[in-house]
Tab-separated table of C-alpha atoms and ligand atoms in Angstrom:
chain	number	residue	atom	x	y	z
A	1217	MET	CA	-5.486	9.143	-11.186
A	1218	LYS	CA	-7.074	7.543	-7.651
A	1219	ILE	CA	-4.382	7.441	-5.483
A	1220	ILE	CA	-4.852	4.298	-2.398
A	1221	ALA	CA	-3.343	4.303	0.436
A	1222	PHE	CA	-3.674	1.163	3.026
A	1223	VAL	CA	-2.504	2.385	6.717
A	1224	ASN	CA	-3.223	1.424	9.993
A	1225	ASN	CA	0.071	1.964	12.538
A	1226	LYS	CA	-0.491	-1.170	14.126
A	1227	GLY	CA	1.673	-3.930	12.936
A	1228	GLY	CA	0.902	-7.148	10.797
A	1229	VAL	CA	-3.049	-6.143	10.215
A	1230	GLY	CA	-3.068	-7.339	6.979
A	1231	LYS	CA	-1.930	-3.467	5.306
A	1232	THR	CA	-0.128	-5.455	2.555
A	1233	THR	CA	-2.094	-8.541	1.524
A	1234	CYS	CA	-4.882	-5.662	1.117
A	1235	SER	CA	-2.208	-3.591	-1.372
A	1236	LYS	CA	-1.831	-6.922	-3.125
A	1237	LEU	CA	-5.140	-7.865	-3.741
A	1238	MET	CA	-6.298	-4.389	-4.698
A	1239	ALA	CA	-3.338	-3.383	-7.098
A	1240	GLU	CA	-3.818	-7.451	-8.802
A	1241	PHE	CA	-7.895	-6.752	-8.978
A	1242	LEU	CA	-7.599	-2.912	-10.646
A	1243	SER	CA	-4.766	-4.822	-13.129
A	1244	LYS	CA	-5.970	-7.751	-13.736
A	1245	LYS	CA	-9.412	-7.405	-13.251
A	1246	LYS	CA	-10.259	-3.613	-14.284
A	1247	LYS	CA	-7.727	-3.542	-16.769
A	1248	LEU	CA	-6.282	0.102	-15.212
A	1249	ARG	CA	-2.739	1.066	-15.102
A	1250	THR	CA	-1.835	0.612	-11.927
A	1251	LEU	CA	1.119	1.251	-9.686
A	1252	CYS	CA	2.233	-0.304	-6.658
A	1253	ILE	CA	4.273	2.406	-4.463
A	1254	ASP	CA	5.836	0.584	-1.241
A	1255	PHE	CA	6.239	3.007	1.397
A	1256	ASP	CA	7.351	0.580	3.858
A	1257	PRO	CA	11.482	0.535	4.731
A	1258	GLN	CA	9.988	-3.688	5.463
A	1259	CYS	CA	9.819	-3.848	1.575
A	1260	ASN	CA	7.469	-6.721	2.062
A	1261	PHE	CA	5.248	-5.374	-0.786
A	1262	SER	CA	8.391	-4.917	-3.280
A	1263	HIS	CA	8.967	-8.793	-2.496
A	1264	GLN	CA	5.868	-10.109	-3.709
A	1265	TYR	CA	7.010	-8.732	-7.147
A	1266	LEU	CA	11.078	-8.620	-7.245
A	1267	HIS	CA	13.637	-10.334	-6.225
A	1268	MET	CA	14.994	-7.508	-3.508
A	1269	GLU	CA	19.006	-7.910	-2.370
A	1270	ILE	CA	20.334	-7.494	0.401
A	1271	ASP	CA	21.981	-4.333	0.742
A	1272	PRO	CA	25.932	-4.705	1.813
A	1273	ALA	CA	25.944	-1.362	3.401
A	1274	ALA	CA	23.029	-2.647	5.423
A	1275	PRO	CA	22.756	-6.049	5.591
A	1276	GLU	CA	19.539	-5.683	7.814
A	1277	GLY	CA	18.097	-4.437	5.282
A	1278	LEU	CA	16.874	-4.504	1.551
A	1279	MET	CA	17.093	-3.055	-1.608
A	1280	PRO	CA	15.982	-3.557	-5.030
A	1281	PRO	CA	17.324	-5.081	-7.259
A	1282	ILE	CA	19.496	-3.560	-10.931
A	1283	HIS	CA	16.297	-2.482	-13.414
A	1284	PRO	CA	16.121	-4.267	-16.631
A	1285	ASP	CA	16.042	-0.840	-18.284
A	1286	TYR	CA	19.710	-0.480	-16.953
A	1287	ASN	CA	22.642	-0.661	-19.630
A	1288	PRO	CA	25.992	0.076	-17.929
A	1289	ASN	CA	28.075	0.933	-21.276
A	1290	ASP	CA	24.820	3.429	-22.330
A	1291	GLU	CA	25.641	7.237	-22.173
A	1292	GLU	CA	23.251	7.652	-20.190
A	1293	ASP	CA	23.416	5.110	-17.631
A	1294	GLN	CA	26.325	6.746	-16.591
A	1295	ASN	CA	25.445	8.079	-13.405
A	1296	TRP	CA	23.079	5.539	-12.305
A	1297	ASP	CA	23.792	2.573	-10.087
A	1298	GLY	CA	21.014	0.622	-12.257
A	1299	ARG	CA	18.500	0.569	-8.759
A	1300	SER	CA	15.506	2.617	-8.649
A	1301	SER	CA	13.379	2.672	-5.308
A	1302	ILE	CA	10.383	5.040	-4.625
A	1303	ALA	CA	13.038	6.407	-1.877
A	1304	GLU	CA	15.036	8.615	-4.557
A	1305	ILE	CA	12.535	10.694	-4.563
A	1306	PHE	CA	13.941	12.118	-1.104
A	1307	TYR	CA	17.581	12.147	-2.857
A	1308	GLY	CA	16.487	14.346	-5.772
A	1309	GLN	CA	17.018	11.666	-7.977
A	1310	GLY	CA	14.164	9.885	-10.659
A	1311	VAL	CA	12.498	6.568	-10.248
A	1312	ILE	CA	11.433	4.237	-12.382
A	1313	PRO	CA	9.280	1.784	-11.828
A	1314	TYR	CA	9.398	-1.784	-12.199
A	1315	PRO	CA	7.603	-3.835	-14.579
A	1316	THR	CA	6.029	-7.257	-12.677
A	1317	TYR	CA	4.471	-10.062	-13.614
A	1318	VAL	CA	1.313	-8.727	-13.852
A	1319	GLU	CA	0.378	-7.013	-17.459
A	1320	CYS	CA	-0.636	-3.374	-16.047
A	1321	LEU	CA	1.272	-3.466	-12.950
A	1322	ASP	CA	4.576	-1.996	-12.094
A	1323	ILE	CA	6.248	-1.146	-8.573
A	1324	ALA	CA	7.936	1.163	-7.225
A	1325	PRO	CA	9.708	-1.119	-4.545
A	1326	GLY	CA	11.251	0.358	-1.594
A	1327	HIS	CA	14.913	0.757	-0.380
A	1328	ALA	CA	15.213	-0.203	3.623
A	1329	GLU	CA	18.140	2.113	4.363
A	1330	LYS	CA	16.864	5.348	3.049
A	1331	LEU	CA	13.730	5.195	3.924
A	1332	LEU	CA	15.001	4.578	7.195
A	1333	THR	CA	16.499	7.738	6.599
A	1334	ALA	CA	13.439	9.860	5.772
A	1335	GLU	CA	11.206	8.121	8.843
A	1336	SER	CA	14.185	9.342	11.003
A	1337	VAL	CA	14.533	12.830	10.374
A	1338	ARG	CA	13.547	15.316	12.703
A	1339	ARG	CA	14.700	18.799	12.110
A	1340	SER	CA	11.249	20.175	11.690
A	1341	GLU	CA	11.916	21.941	7.995
A	1342	VAL	CA	13.758	18.234	6.620
A	1343	VAL	CA	10.340	16.883	7.923
A	1344	ASP	CA	7.958	18.659	6.687
A	1345	LYS	CA	10.123	18.578	3.141
A	1346	VAL	CA	9.298	14.827	4.268
A	1347	HIS	CA	5.728	15.397	3.893
A	1348	LYS	CA	5.318	16.969	0.649
A	1349	GLN	CA	7.331	14.507	-1.430
A	1350	LEU	CA	5.501	12.232	-1.963
A	1351	ALA	CA	2.550	14.053	-3.717
A	1352	PHE	CA	5.528	15.820	-5.362
A	1353	PHE	CA	6.010	12.817	-7.252
A	1354	LEU	CA	3.259	11.694	-7.697
A	1355	ASN	CA	1.582	14.673	-9.225
A	1356	SER	CA	3.792	14.916	-11.339
A	1357	SER	CA	2.584	14.713	-15.068
A	1358	ASP	CA	4.801	11.487	-15.856
A	1359	VAL	CA	3.031	9.611	-12.997
A	1360	GLN	CA	-0.292	10.927	-13.438
A	1361	ALA	CA	-0.336	10.482	-17.625
A	1362	ALA	CA	1.748	6.992	-16.910
A	1363	TYR	CA	-1.237	5.859	-14.929
A	1364	ASP	CA	-5.098	5.524	-13.982
A	1365	ALA	CA	-4.662	4.600	-9.721
A	1366	ILE	CA	-1.722	4.168	-6.993
A	1367	VAL	CA	-1.686	1.811	-4.826
A	1368	ILE	CA	0.767	2.246	-1.368
A	1369	ASP	CA	1.287	0.345	1.329
A	1370	THR	CA	2.662	1.892	4.581
A	1371	ALA	CA	5.036	1.013	7.192
A	1372	PRO	CA	3.127	0.394	10.476
A	1373	SER	CA	3.860	3.546	11.901
A	1374	LYS	CA	2.603	6.835	12.240
A	1375	GLY	CA	5.729	8.550	11.324
A	1376	PRO	CA	7.132	11.022	8.137
A	1377	LEU	CA	6.140	8.219	6.100
A	1378	THR	CA	3.047	7.366	6.627
A	1379	ILE	CA	2.322	11.042	6.959
A	1380	SER	CA	3.661	11.684	3.124
A	1381	VAL	CA	1.421	8.944	2.169
A	1382	ILE	CA	-1.666	10.463	3.998
A	1383	LYS	CA	-1.172	13.560	2.536
A	1384	ALA	CA	0.004	13.247	-0.995
A	1385	ALA	CA	-3.742	9.749	-1.289
A	1386	THR	CA	-6.964	10.714	-2.680
A	1387	HIS	CA	-8.578	7.441	-0.852
A	1388	ILE	CA	-7.121	5.691	2.470
A	1389	ILE	CA	-8.839	2.482	3.664
A	1390	ILE	CA	-7.778	1.407	7.179
A	1391	PRO	CA	-7.493	-2.377	7.608
A	1392	SER	CA	-7.734	-4.543	10.189
A	1393	VAL	CA	-8.039	-7.128	12.251
A	1394	MET	CA	-11.001	-7.550	15.399
A	1395	GLU	CA	-8.529	-7.268	18.152
A	1396	GLU	CA	-8.226	-4.881	20.786
A	1397	GLN	CA	-4.327	-3.627	19.748
A	1398	PRO	CA	-4.948	-3.785	16.058
A	1399	VAL	CA	-8.529	-1.449	16.525
A	1400	GLN	CA	-6.639	0.914	18.710
A	1401	GLY	CA	-4.503	1.703	15.597
A	1402	ILE	CA	-7.882	2.739	13.984
A	1403	TYR	CA	-8.266	5.601	16.776
A	1404	GLY	CA	-4.749	7.160	16.100
A	1405	MET	CA	-5.390	6.762	12.152
A	1406	LEU	CA	-8.932	8.274	12.539
A	1407	GLN	CA	-7.211	11.176	14.040
A	1408	LEU	CA	-4.583	12.031	11.269
A	1409	TRP	CA	-7.047	11.245	8.317
A	1410	MET	CA	-8.951	14.121	10.092
A	1411	GLN	CA	-6.392	16.308	10.695
A	1412	GLU	CA	-5.151	16.519	7.065
A	1413	SER	CA	-8.400	16.774	6.063
A	1414	LEU	CA	-8.570	20.074	7.868
A	1415	THR	CA	-6.178	21.370	5.897
A	1416	ARG	CA	-6.493	20.072	2.517
A	1417	GLU	CA	-7.955	22.500	-0.381
A	1418	LYS	CA	-11.020	21.351	-0.780
A	1419	SER	CA	-11.034	20.877	-4.537
A	1420	ARG	CA	-8.304	17.920	-3.572
A	1421	PRO	CA	-10.220	16.031	-0.629
A	1422	LEU	CA	-9.098	12.950	0.972
A	1423	GLN	CA	-11.955	10.848	0.825
A	1424	LEU	CA	-11.772	7.902	3.843
A	1425	ILE	CA	-13.377	4.450	2.387
A	1426	GLY	CA	-13.521	2.927	5.126
A	1427	ILE	CA	-12.181	0.201	8.088
A	1428	LEU	CA	-11.696	-2.864	6.616
A	1429	PRO	CA	-12.057	-5.939	8.402
A	1430	ASN	CA	-9.622	-8.546	8.032
A	1431	MET	CA	-8.052	-12.640	8.943
A	1432	PHE	CA	-11.986	-12.106	10.463
A	1433	LYS	CA	-12.993	-15.353	12.158
A	1434	GLN	CA	-15.881	-16.368	13.413
A	1435	THR	CA	-15.172	-16.187	16.935
A	1436	ARG	CA	-16.736	-14.582	20.033
A	1437	LEU	CA	-13.939	-12.175	20.067
A	1438	HIS	CA	-13.851	-11.207	16.542
A	1439	LYS	CA	-17.658	-10.705	16.267
A	1440	ASP	CA	-18.211	-8.451	19.630
A	1441	ILE	CA	-15.168	-6.313	18.828
A	1442	LEU	CA	-16.736	-5.647	15.329
A	1443	LYS	CA	-20.256	-4.848	16.913
A	1444	SER	CA	-19.021	-2.649	18.927
A	1445	LEU	CA	-16.871	-0.710	16.352
A	1446	GLN	CA	-20.465	-0.979	13.976
A	1447	ASP	CA	-22.701	0.638	17.222
A	1448	SER	CA	-20.148	3.239	17.340
A	1449	PRO	CA	-21.820	6.154	17.137
A	1450	ALA	CA	-18.219	8.009	16.091
A	1451	ILE	CA	-16.640	4.799	14.227
A	1452	GLY	CA	-19.720	3.145	13.148
A	1453	LYS	CA	-20.073	4.946	9.477
A	1454	TYR	CA	-17.284	4.181	8.661
A	1455	VAL	CA	-16.950	0.517	9.399
A	1456	LEU	CA	-17.218	-0.994	5.594
A	1457	PRO	CA	-19.482	-3.871	4.506
A	1458	VAL	CA	-17.394	-6.091	3.596
A	1459	LYS	CA	-14.589	-8.054	5.009
A	1460	PHE	CA	-11.518	-10.812	4.919
A	1461	SER	CA	-11.911	-13.750	6.435
A	1462	GLN	CA	-8.796	-15.598	7.877
A	1463	ARG	CA	-8.177	-17.312	4.944
A	1464	ILE	CA	-4.385	-19.275	4.389
A	1465	VAL	CA	-4.283	-19.295	0.926
A	1466	PHE	CA	-4.043	-15.664	0.966
A	1467	ALA	CA	-0.685	-15.899	2.735
A	1468	GLU	CA	0.430	-18.670	0.646
A	1469	VAL	CA	-0.238	-16.621	-2.507
A	1470	ASP	CA	2.885	-14.683	-1.119
A	1471	ALA	CA	5.206	-17.727	-1.732
A	1472	ALA	CA	7.472	-17.556	-4.543
A	1473	ASP	CA	6.780	-20.949	-5.659
A	1474	SER	CA	3.436	-19.949	-5.197
A	1475	ASN	CA	0.865	-21.336	-8.154
A	1476	PRO	CA	-0.965	-19.508	-9.814
A	1477	ARG	CA	0.850	-16.764	-7.675
A	1478	SER	CA	-2.724	-14.415	-7.800
A	1479	ILE	CA	-6.046	-15.084	-5.964
A	1480	PHE	CA	-7.704	-13.889	-9.377
A	1481	ASP	CA	-6.308	-16.564	-11.597
A	1482	PHE	CA	-7.723	-19.195	-9.123
A	1483	PRO	CA	-10.797	-21.135	-10.658
A	1484	GLU	CA	-13.844	-18.786	-11.024
A	1485	GLN	CA	-15.854	-21.182	-7.403
A	1486	HIS	CA	-13.234	-20.574	-5.268
A	1487	VAL	CA	-14.430	-18.714	-2.211
A	1488	ALA	CA	-10.901	-17.201	-1.348
A	1489	LYS	CA	-11.360	-15.680	-4.778
A	1490	ALA	CA	-15.131	-15.103	-4.594
A	1491	GLU	CA	-13.977	-13.338	-1.356
A	1492	ALA	CA	-11.589	-10.682	-2.810
A	1493	GLU	CA	-13.471	-10.078	-5.690
A	1494	GLU	CA	-16.414	-8.247	-3.494
A	1495	VAL	CA	-14.072	-6.580	-1.378
A	1496	CYS	CA	-12.040	-5.237	-4.400
A	1497	SER	CA	-15.398	-4.975	-6.348
A	1498	HIS	CA	-16.835	-2.808	-3.340
A	1499	LEU	CA	-13.834	-0.577	-2.494
A	1500	SER	CA	-13.044	-0.273	-6.197
A	1501	GLU	CA	-17.072	1.198	-6.798
A	1502	ARG	CA	-15.970	3.612	-4.412
A	1503	ILE	CA	-13.207	5.009	-5.347
A	1504	PHE	CA	-13.707	5.501	-9.398
A	1505	ALA	CA	-17.713	6.701	-7.954
B	2607	ATP	N1	-6.763	-12.456	5.003
B	2607	ATP	C1	-5.863	-13.210	5.776
B	2607	ATP	N2	-5.928	-14.865	5.808
B	2607	ATP	C2	-4.828	-15.179	6.280
B	2607	ATP	N3	-3.860	-14.698	6.695
B	2607	ATP	C3	-3.177	-13.312	6.335
B	2607	ATP	C4	-5.271	-12.134	5.646
B	2607	ATP	N4	-4.182	-11.701	5.525
B	2607	ATP	C5	-2.945	-10.941	5.939
B	2607	ATP	N5	-2.727	-12.395	6.412
B	2607	ATP	C6	-1.354	-12.716	6.626
B	2607	ATP	O1	-0.671	-12.388	7.897
B	2607	ATP	C7	0.590	-12.137	7.572
B	2607	ATP	C8	0.737	-10.161	8.439
B	2607	ATP	O2	-0.631	-9.865	7.290
B	2607	ATP	P1	0.550	-7.955	6.852
B	2607	ATP	O3	2.180	-8.439	5.893
B	2607	ATP	O4	-0.014	-7.762	5.226
B	2607	ATP	O5	0.320	-7.073	7.293
B	2607	ATP	P2	1.134	-5.716	7.539
B	2607	ATP	O6	-0.115	-4.858	8.209
B	2607	ATP	O7	1.346	-5.706	5.818
B	2607	ATP	O8	2.021	-5.726	8.879
B	2607	ATP	P3	3.150	-4.973	9.119
B	2607	ATP	O9	2.802	-3.804	9.499
B	2607	ATP	O10	4.243	-5.912	9.413
B	2607	ATP	O11	2.932	-4.642	7.506
B	2607	ATP	C9	0.731	-11.888	6.702
B	2607	ATP	O12	2.264	-13.292	7.234
B	2607	ATP	C10	-0.458	-12.356	6.111
B	2607	ATP	O13	-0.249	-13.807	5.010
B	2608	MG	MG1	3.026	-4.344	5.453
C-alpha cells in the first residue's frame, strides 16, 4: 500500500488540488482502491466529496456529516455520535471512511476542532504521540487490506500534523507555485524530508517524488524561477519534468454543481484532462515502479 502525501507549508500552492487530481486518477484511471485523508483543519479536501457541516461547538470550523452506515436504532451504534473523521486517531476511536461519488474512492474527512487540538499540542510526550498516530492507523491490518493507495492532503504548516504525515508516508510530493514565497516552502519541506530520512528504518524509506510546479504561467517570473530551481545543484534533481499550468478549469471542477465533477470525465481531447493525465501518470509510474 502506497501512502502519498502532498506537502508544502506555504498556503495556496495546490496541495488540495493536486491531492484531488491524484486520488481521482488512481481510483478512476488505475482502478486502485484509494483512500483520501484530509489532515488539514480547513477541511477543503473533505468538502470536495462530502457535505461538511458547521460544528456548533466551534462555529468557525467544519465537521463531517452523519455517516451513511450510522443507525441510531442499532445497539452497536449507541456509543457513536454518527460522525467519523481522521482526527479520531488522536482520541482512541475508530475511523470509518465515507464512500464518495467516485467508485473505488473513500475519504476519511477532517474535523476542524479535533485536528486543531492535535496541532496545538506542545508537551513533548503528547507531541510524540501525535507524531506516531497516523502511521499506526495506516499500518493497521484493516487499512492495509482495504486500500491500495492513500492520498493525504496536509495543512500549510510544519506543525505536529504535517510531521505525523511525513512519518506515515511512503512518498511525498511538494507542489509549489514558481514564485518567491512558495519556493521558500520547498526548502522547509526538503529539510523535514531529510530529517525523517535519517531516522527511518532502511526497509521503509520515505521517497521524495519531487517538486511539482503548479499554476504555471508562461511568464518571465515563473520561467525564471523554474529555471533557477532546475539549475540549482542542491535542488535541481528534485524538480519534476511535468507541471500543472494555471487553468481555470482546475478550480471550476471544485464547485459542487460542476458537471462533470472530475477532470478525468472531460472529453478525451480536453487540454486540462490531457495535462492531468500526463502529470498523474508520471507521478504514478514513479510511485508504483
Ligand atoms: N493549476 C491550477 N490552475 C488554476 N487554479 C488552481 C490550480 N491549482 C490550484 N488552483 C486554485 O488555487 C487555489 C489554491 O489551491 P489549493 O487549495 O489546492 O492550495 P492549497 O495548497 O491546498 O492551499 P492551503 O494551503 O490553503 O490548503 C484554489 O482556489 C484552487 O482551485
Ligand atoms: Mg489545501
